[in-house]
CSV table of C-alpha atoms in Angstrom, one decimal:
chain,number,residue,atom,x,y,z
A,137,UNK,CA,30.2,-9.4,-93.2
A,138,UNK,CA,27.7,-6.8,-93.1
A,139,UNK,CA,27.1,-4.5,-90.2
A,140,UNK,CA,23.5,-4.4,-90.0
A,141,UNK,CA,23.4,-5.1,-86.2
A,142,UNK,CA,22.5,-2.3,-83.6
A,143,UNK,CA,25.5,-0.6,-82.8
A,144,UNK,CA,28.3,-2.4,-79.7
A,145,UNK,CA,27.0,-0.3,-76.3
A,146,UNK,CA,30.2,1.0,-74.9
A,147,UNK,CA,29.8,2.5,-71.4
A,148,UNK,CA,32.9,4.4,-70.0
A,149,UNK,CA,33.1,5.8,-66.2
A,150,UNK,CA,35.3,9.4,-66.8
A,151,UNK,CA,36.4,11.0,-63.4
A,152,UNK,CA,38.0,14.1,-63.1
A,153,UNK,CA,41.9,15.0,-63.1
A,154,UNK,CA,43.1,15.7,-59.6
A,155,UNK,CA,46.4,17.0,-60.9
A,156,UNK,CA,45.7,19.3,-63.4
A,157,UNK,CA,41.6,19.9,-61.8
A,158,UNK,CA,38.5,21.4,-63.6
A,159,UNK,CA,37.7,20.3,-66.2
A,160,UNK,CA,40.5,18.3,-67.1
A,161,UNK,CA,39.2,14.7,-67.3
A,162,UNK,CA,42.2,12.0,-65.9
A,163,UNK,CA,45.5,10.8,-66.8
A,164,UNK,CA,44.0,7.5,-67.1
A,165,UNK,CA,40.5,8.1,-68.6
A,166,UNK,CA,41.8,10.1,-71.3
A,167,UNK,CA,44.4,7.1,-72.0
A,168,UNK,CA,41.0,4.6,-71.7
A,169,UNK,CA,38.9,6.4,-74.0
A,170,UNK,CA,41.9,6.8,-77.0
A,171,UNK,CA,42.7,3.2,-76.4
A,172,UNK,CA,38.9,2.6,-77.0
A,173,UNK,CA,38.6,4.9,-80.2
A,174,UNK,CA,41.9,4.0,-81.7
A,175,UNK,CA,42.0,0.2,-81.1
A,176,UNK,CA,38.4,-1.1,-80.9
A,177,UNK,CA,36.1,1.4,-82.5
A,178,UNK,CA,39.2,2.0,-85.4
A,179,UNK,CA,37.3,3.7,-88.7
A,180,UNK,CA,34.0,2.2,-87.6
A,181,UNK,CA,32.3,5.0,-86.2
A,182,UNK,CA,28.7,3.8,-86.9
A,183,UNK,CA,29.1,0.4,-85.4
A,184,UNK,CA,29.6,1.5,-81.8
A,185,UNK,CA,27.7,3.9,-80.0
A,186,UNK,CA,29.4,5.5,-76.5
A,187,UNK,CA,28.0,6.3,-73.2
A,188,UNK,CA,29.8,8.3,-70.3
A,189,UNK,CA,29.1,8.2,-67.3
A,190,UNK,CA,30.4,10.5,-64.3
A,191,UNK,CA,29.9,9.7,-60.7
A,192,UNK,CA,29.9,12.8,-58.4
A,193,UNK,CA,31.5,11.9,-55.2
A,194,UNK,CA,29.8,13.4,-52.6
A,195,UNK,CA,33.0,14.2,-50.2
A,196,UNK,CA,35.5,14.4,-53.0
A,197,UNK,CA,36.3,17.5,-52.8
A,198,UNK,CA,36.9,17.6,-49.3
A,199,UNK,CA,40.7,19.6,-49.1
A,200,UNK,CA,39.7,21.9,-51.5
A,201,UNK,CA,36.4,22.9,-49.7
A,202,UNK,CA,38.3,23.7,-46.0
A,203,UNK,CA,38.2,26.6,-46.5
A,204,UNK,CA,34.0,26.8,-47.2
A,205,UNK,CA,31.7,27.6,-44.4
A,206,UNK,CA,28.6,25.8,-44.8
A,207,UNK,CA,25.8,27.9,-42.7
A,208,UNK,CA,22.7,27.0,-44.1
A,209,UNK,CA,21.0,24.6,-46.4
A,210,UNK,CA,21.5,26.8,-49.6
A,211,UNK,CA,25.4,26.5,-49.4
A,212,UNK,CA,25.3,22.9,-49.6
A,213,UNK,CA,22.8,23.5,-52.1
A,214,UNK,CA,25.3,25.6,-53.8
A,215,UNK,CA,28.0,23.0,-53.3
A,216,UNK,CA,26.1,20.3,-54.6
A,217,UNK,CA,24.9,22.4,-57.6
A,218,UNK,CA,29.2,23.3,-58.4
A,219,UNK,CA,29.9,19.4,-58.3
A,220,UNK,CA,27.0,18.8,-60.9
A,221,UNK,CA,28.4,21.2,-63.1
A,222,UNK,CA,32.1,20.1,-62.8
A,223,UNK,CA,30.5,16.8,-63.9
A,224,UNK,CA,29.1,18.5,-66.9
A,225,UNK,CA,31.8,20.2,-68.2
A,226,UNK,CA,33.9,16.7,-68.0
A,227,UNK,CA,31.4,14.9,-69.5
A,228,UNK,CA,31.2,18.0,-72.4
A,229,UNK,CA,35.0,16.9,-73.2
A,230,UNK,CA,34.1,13.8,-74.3
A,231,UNK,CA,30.8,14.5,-76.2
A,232,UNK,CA,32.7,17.0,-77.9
A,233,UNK,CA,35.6,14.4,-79.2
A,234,UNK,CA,32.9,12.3,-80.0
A,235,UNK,CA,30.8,14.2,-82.0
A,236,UNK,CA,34.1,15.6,-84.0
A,237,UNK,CA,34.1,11.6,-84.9
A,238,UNK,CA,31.1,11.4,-86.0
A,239,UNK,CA,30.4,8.5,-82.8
A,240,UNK,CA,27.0,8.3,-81.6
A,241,UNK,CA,27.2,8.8,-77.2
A,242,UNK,CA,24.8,10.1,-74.2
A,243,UNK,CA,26.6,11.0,-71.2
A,244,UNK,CA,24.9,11.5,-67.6
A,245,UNK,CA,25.8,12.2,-63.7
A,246,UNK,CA,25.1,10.4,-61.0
A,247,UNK,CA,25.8,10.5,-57.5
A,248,UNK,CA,27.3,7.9,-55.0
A,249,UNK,CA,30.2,5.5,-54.4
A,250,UNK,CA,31.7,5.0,-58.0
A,251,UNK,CA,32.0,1.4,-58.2
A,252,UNK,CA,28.7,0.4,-57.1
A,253,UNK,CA,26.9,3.1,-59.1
A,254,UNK,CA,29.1,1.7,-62.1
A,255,UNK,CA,27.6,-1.3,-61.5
A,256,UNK,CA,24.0,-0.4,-60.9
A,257,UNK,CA,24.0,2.2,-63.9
A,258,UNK,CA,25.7,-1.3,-65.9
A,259,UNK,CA,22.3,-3.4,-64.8
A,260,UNK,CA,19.7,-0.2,-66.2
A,261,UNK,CA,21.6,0.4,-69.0
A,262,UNK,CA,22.3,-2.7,-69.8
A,263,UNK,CA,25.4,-1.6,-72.1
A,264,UNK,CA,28.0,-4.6,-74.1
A,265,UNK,CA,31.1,-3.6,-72.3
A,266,UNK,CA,32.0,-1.0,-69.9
A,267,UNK,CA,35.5,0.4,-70.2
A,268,UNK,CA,37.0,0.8,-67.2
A,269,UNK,CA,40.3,2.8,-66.7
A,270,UNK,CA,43.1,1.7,-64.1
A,271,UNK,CA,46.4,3.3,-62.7
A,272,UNK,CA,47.9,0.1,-63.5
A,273,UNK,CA,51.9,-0.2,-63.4
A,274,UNK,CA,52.6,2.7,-60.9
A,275,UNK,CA,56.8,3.2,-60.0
A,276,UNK,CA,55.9,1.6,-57.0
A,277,UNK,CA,53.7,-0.7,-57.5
A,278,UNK,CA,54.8,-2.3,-60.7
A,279,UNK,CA,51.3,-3.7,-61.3
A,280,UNK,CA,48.1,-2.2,-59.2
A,281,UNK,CA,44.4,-2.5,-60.3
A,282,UNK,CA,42.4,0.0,-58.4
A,283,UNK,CA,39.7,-0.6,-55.9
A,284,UNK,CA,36.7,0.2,-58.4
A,285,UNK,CA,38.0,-1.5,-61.3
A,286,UNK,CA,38.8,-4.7,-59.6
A,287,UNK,CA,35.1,-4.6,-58.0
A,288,UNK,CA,33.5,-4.3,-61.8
A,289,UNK,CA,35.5,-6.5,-63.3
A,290,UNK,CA,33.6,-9.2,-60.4
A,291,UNK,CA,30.2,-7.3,-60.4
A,292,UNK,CA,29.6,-5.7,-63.7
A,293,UNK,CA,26.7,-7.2,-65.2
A,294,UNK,CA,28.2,-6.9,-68.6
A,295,UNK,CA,32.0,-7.6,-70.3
A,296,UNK,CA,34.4,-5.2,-68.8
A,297,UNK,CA,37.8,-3.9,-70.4
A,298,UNK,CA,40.2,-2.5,-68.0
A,299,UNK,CA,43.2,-0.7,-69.4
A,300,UNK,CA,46.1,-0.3,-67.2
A,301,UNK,CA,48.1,2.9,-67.8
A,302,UNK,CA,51.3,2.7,-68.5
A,303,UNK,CA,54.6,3.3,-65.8
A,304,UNK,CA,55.6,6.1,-67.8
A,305,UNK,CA,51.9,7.8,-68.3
A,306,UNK,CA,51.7,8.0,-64.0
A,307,UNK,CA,52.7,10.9,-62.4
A,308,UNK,CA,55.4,11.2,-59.7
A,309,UNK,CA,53.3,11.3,-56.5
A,310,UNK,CA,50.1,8.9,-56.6
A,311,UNK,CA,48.4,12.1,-55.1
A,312,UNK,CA,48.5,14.3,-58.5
A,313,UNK,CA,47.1,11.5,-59.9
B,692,UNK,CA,38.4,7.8,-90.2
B,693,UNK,CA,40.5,5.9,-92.6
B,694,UNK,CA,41.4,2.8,-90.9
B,695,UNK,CA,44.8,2.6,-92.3
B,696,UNK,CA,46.9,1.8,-89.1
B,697,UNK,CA,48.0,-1.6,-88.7
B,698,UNK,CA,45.2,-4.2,-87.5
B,699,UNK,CA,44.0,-4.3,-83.5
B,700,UNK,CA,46.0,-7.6,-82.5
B,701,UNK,CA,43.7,-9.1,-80.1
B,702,UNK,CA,45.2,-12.4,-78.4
B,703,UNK,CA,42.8,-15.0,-77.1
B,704,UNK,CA,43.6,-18.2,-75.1
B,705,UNK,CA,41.6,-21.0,-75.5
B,706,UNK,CA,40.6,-24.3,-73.6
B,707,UNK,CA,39.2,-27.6,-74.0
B,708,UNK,CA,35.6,-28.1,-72.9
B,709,UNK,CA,35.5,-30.6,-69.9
B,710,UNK,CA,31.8,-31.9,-70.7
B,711,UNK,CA,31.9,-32.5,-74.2
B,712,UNK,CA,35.7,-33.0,-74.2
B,713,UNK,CA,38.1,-33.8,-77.5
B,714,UNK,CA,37.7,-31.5,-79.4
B,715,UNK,CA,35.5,-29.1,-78.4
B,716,UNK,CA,36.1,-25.9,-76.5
B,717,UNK,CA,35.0,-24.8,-73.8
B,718,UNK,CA,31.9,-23.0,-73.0
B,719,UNK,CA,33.5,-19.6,-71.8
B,720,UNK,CA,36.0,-19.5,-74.5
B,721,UNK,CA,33.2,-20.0,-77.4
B,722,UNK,CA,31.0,-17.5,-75.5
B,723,UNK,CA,34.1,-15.6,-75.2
B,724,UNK,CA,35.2,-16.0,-79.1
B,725,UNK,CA,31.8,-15.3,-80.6
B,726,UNK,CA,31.1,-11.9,-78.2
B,727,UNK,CA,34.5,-10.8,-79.5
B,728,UNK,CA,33.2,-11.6,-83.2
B,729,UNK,CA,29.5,-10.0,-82.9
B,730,UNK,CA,30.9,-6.9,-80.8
B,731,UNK,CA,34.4,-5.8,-81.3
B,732,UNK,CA,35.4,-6.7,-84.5
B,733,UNK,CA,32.1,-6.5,-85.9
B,734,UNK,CA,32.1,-5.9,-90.1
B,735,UNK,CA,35.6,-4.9,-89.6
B,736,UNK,CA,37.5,-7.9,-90.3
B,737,UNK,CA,40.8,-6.6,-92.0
B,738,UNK,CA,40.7,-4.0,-88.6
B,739,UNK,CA,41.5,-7.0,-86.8
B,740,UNK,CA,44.1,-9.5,-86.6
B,741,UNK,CA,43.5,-12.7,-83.9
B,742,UNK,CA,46.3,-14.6,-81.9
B,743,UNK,CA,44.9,-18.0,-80.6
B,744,UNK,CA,47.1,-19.7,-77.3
B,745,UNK,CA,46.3,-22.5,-76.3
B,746,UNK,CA,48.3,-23.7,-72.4
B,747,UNK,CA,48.7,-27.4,-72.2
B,748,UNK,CA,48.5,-28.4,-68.3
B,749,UNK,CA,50.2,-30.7,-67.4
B,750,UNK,CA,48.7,-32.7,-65.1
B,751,UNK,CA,45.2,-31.6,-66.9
B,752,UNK,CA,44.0,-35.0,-67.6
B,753,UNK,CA,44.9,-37.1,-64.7
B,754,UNK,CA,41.1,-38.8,-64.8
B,755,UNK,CA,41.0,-39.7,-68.1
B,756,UNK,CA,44.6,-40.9,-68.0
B,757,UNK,CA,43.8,-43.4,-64.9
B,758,UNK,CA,43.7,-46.4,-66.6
B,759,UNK,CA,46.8,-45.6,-68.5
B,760,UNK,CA,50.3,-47.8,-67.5
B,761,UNK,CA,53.4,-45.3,-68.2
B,762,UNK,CA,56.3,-48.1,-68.2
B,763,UNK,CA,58.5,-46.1,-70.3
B,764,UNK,CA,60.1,-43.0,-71.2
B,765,UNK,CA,58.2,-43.3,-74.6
B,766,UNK,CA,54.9,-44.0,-73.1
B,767,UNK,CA,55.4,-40.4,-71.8
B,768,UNK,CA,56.2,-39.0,-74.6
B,769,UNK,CA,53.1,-40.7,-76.7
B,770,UNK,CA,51.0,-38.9,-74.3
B,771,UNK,CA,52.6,-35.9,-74.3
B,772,UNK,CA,52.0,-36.1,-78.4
B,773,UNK,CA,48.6,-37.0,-77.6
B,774,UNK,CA,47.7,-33.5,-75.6
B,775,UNK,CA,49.6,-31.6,-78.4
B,776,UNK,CA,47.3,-33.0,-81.3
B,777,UNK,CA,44.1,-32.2,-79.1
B,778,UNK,CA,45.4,-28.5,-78.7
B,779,UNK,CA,46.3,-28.2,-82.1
B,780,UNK,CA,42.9,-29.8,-83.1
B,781,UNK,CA,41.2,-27.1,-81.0
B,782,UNK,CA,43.2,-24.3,-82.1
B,783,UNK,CA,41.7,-25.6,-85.8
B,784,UNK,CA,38.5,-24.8,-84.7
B,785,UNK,CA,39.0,-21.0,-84.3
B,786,UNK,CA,41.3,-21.0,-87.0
B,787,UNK,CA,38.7,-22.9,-89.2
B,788,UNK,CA,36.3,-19.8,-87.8
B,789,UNK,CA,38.5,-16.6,-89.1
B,790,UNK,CA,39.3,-18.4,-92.3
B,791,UNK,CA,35.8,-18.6,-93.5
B,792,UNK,CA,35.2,-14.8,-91.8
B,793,UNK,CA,38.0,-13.5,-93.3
B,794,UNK,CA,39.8,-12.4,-89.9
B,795,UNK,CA,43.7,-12.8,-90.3
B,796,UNK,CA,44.6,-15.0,-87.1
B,797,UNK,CA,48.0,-17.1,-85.7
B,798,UNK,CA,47.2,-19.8,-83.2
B,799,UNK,CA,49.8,-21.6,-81.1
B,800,UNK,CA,50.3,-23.9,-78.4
B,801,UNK,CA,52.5,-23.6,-75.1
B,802,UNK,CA,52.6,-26.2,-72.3
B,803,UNK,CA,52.9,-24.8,-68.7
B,804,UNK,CA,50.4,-22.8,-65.7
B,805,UNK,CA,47.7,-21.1,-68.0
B,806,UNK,CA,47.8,-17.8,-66.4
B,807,UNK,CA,51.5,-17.6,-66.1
B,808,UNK,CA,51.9,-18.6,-69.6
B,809,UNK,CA,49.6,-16.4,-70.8
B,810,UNK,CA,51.1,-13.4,-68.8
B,811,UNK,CA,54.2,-14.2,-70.3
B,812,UNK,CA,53.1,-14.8,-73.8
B,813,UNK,CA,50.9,-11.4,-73.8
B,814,UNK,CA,54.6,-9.4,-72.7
B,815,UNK,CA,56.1,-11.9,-75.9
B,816,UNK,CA,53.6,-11.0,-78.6
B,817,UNK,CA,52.7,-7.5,-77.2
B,818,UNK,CA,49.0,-7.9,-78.8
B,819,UNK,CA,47.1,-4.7,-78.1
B,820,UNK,CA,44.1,-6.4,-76.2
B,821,UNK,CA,44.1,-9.9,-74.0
B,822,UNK,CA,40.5,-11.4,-74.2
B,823,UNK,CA,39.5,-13.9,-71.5
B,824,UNK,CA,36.4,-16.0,-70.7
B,825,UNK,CA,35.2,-16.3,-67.2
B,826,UNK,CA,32.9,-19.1,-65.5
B,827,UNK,CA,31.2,-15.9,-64.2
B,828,UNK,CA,27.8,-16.1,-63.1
B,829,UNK,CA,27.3,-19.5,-61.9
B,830,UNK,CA,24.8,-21.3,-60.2
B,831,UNK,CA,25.6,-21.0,-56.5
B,832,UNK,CA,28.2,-18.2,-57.0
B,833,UNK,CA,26.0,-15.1,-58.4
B,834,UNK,CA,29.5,-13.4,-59.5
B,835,UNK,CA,33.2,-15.1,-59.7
B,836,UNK,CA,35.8,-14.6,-61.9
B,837,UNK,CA,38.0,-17.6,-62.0
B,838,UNK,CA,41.7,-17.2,-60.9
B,839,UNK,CA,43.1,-17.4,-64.5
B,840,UNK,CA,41.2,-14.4,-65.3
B,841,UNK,CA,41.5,-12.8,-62.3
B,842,UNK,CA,45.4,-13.3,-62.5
B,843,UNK,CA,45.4,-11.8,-66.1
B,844,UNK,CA,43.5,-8.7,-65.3
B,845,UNK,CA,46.4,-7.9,-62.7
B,846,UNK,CA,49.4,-9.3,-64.1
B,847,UNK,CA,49.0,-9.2,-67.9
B,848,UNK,CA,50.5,-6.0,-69.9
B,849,UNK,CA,48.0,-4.9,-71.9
B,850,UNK,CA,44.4,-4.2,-71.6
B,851,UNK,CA,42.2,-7.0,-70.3
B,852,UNK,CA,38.4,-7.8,-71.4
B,853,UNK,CA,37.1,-10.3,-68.9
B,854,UNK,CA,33.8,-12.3,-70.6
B,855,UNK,CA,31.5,-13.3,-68.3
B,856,UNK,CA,29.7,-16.1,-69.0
B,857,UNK,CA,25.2,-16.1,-68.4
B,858,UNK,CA,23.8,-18.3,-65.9
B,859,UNK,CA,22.2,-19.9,-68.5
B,860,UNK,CA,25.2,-20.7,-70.3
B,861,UNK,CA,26.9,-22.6,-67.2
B,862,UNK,CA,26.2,-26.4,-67.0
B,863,UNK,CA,24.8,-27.7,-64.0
B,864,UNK,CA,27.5,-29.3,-62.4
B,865,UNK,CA,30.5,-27.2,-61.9
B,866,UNK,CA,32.7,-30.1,-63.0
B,867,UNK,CA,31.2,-30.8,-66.7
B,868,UNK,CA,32.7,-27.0,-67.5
């Protein structure tokens, strides 16, 4: 078989780490996108080509920001303009692994609730599979797929992977997750 | 990247097609089977190695079986026979497929609930990636994922790819699927 075809369109959401912060990407990202590199795209580097996307939650940073004062327009300016750049530095981490590879990706921000921009960003882009990472087998929950994965796997426009970490890969509290 | 770890084992359950019955398979699984083909495995073919389950149900052809008279223990077992042979002739099929691709692939049969049986076959064979077909955009239902795959996407131990099938691809009647 030759592979003449356009390259396989793999979109990937990343989200940041909230245990180890900026500009660590997460526990279960990171495990996504190896899984992806090591186990799909294996030595054929031309045939896929990658594209990251990060969704900037508007009120994620919440605890961390109590102690901000917003008193004017420009510091939510400002806030907004920190968030954007967190995104970038996330997304950086993986164009950077990629490009060591030699793999073909665009990465891009967007804001919103992460499982419907997932969705919406699947029907413009149109990619042929988004990658989705889950927490998967928690200590408590021996099997648990997360609220955005679960919705994309109904919604997504498109084939969707979703790769469960494994027990051992979780941390101890859900909340350094 | 030398691609000199051992292959991607990617397992795949199969099903009869209920509209063109004996032997072919179904519409989701072939949509299913030929996506995996075009987009994962690609020119990569040795990168690749494909495990083929098909679940006998049962109870799965109680219409077809109306006019049938069981008076005896045998009777049971011819049919029993029967179902085996149309699983094994479908398996063929795929089989058939990778031989002339030259994709290494196992195929096998197990009788039982499909989604419990493949749960527990995936946590058996430990294959690295659990591909399933969905009746996915239907008609009347703009987005469903069927219980099997749903179930899977939970319950199974290894990354999941959920295939949703096109609108177009979905026969008009829900019951010739």
């Amino acid at each position: 078989m030759a592979d003449s075809s356009a390259p396989t369109r793999v979109m990937m959401a990343v989200n940041e780490s909230s245990l180890k912060g900026y500009p660590h990407p997460s526990i279960s990202c990171r495990a996504a996108f190896d899984w992806m590199l090591s186990k799909l795209v294996r030595s054929n580097a031309d045939g896929f080509h990658l594209l990251f996307l990060h969704v900037q939650v508007p009120d994620e940073d919440g605890f961390d920001d109590m102690d901000s004062i917003y008193a004017s327009p420009t510091d939510f300016q400002t806030m907004k303009q920190r968030d954007k750049i967190r995104g970038i530095h996330l997304l950086e981490h993986f164009v950077n692994q990629c490009h060591e590879l030699g793999i073909k990706c665009e990465a891009w921000t967007k804001q919103g609730d992460p499982k419907e921009v997932i969705c919406s960003e699947v029907k413009r882009v149109q990619p042929d599979l988004l990658v989705v990472g889950s927490r998967g087998l928690g200590p408590f929950q021996r099997v648990f797929v997360g609220t955005v994965s679960e919705f994309c796997v109904k919604h997504a426009e498109c084939p969707v992977i979703t790769i469960k970490r494994k027990a051992n890969e979780a941390p101890q509290d859900p909340i350094d997750d």
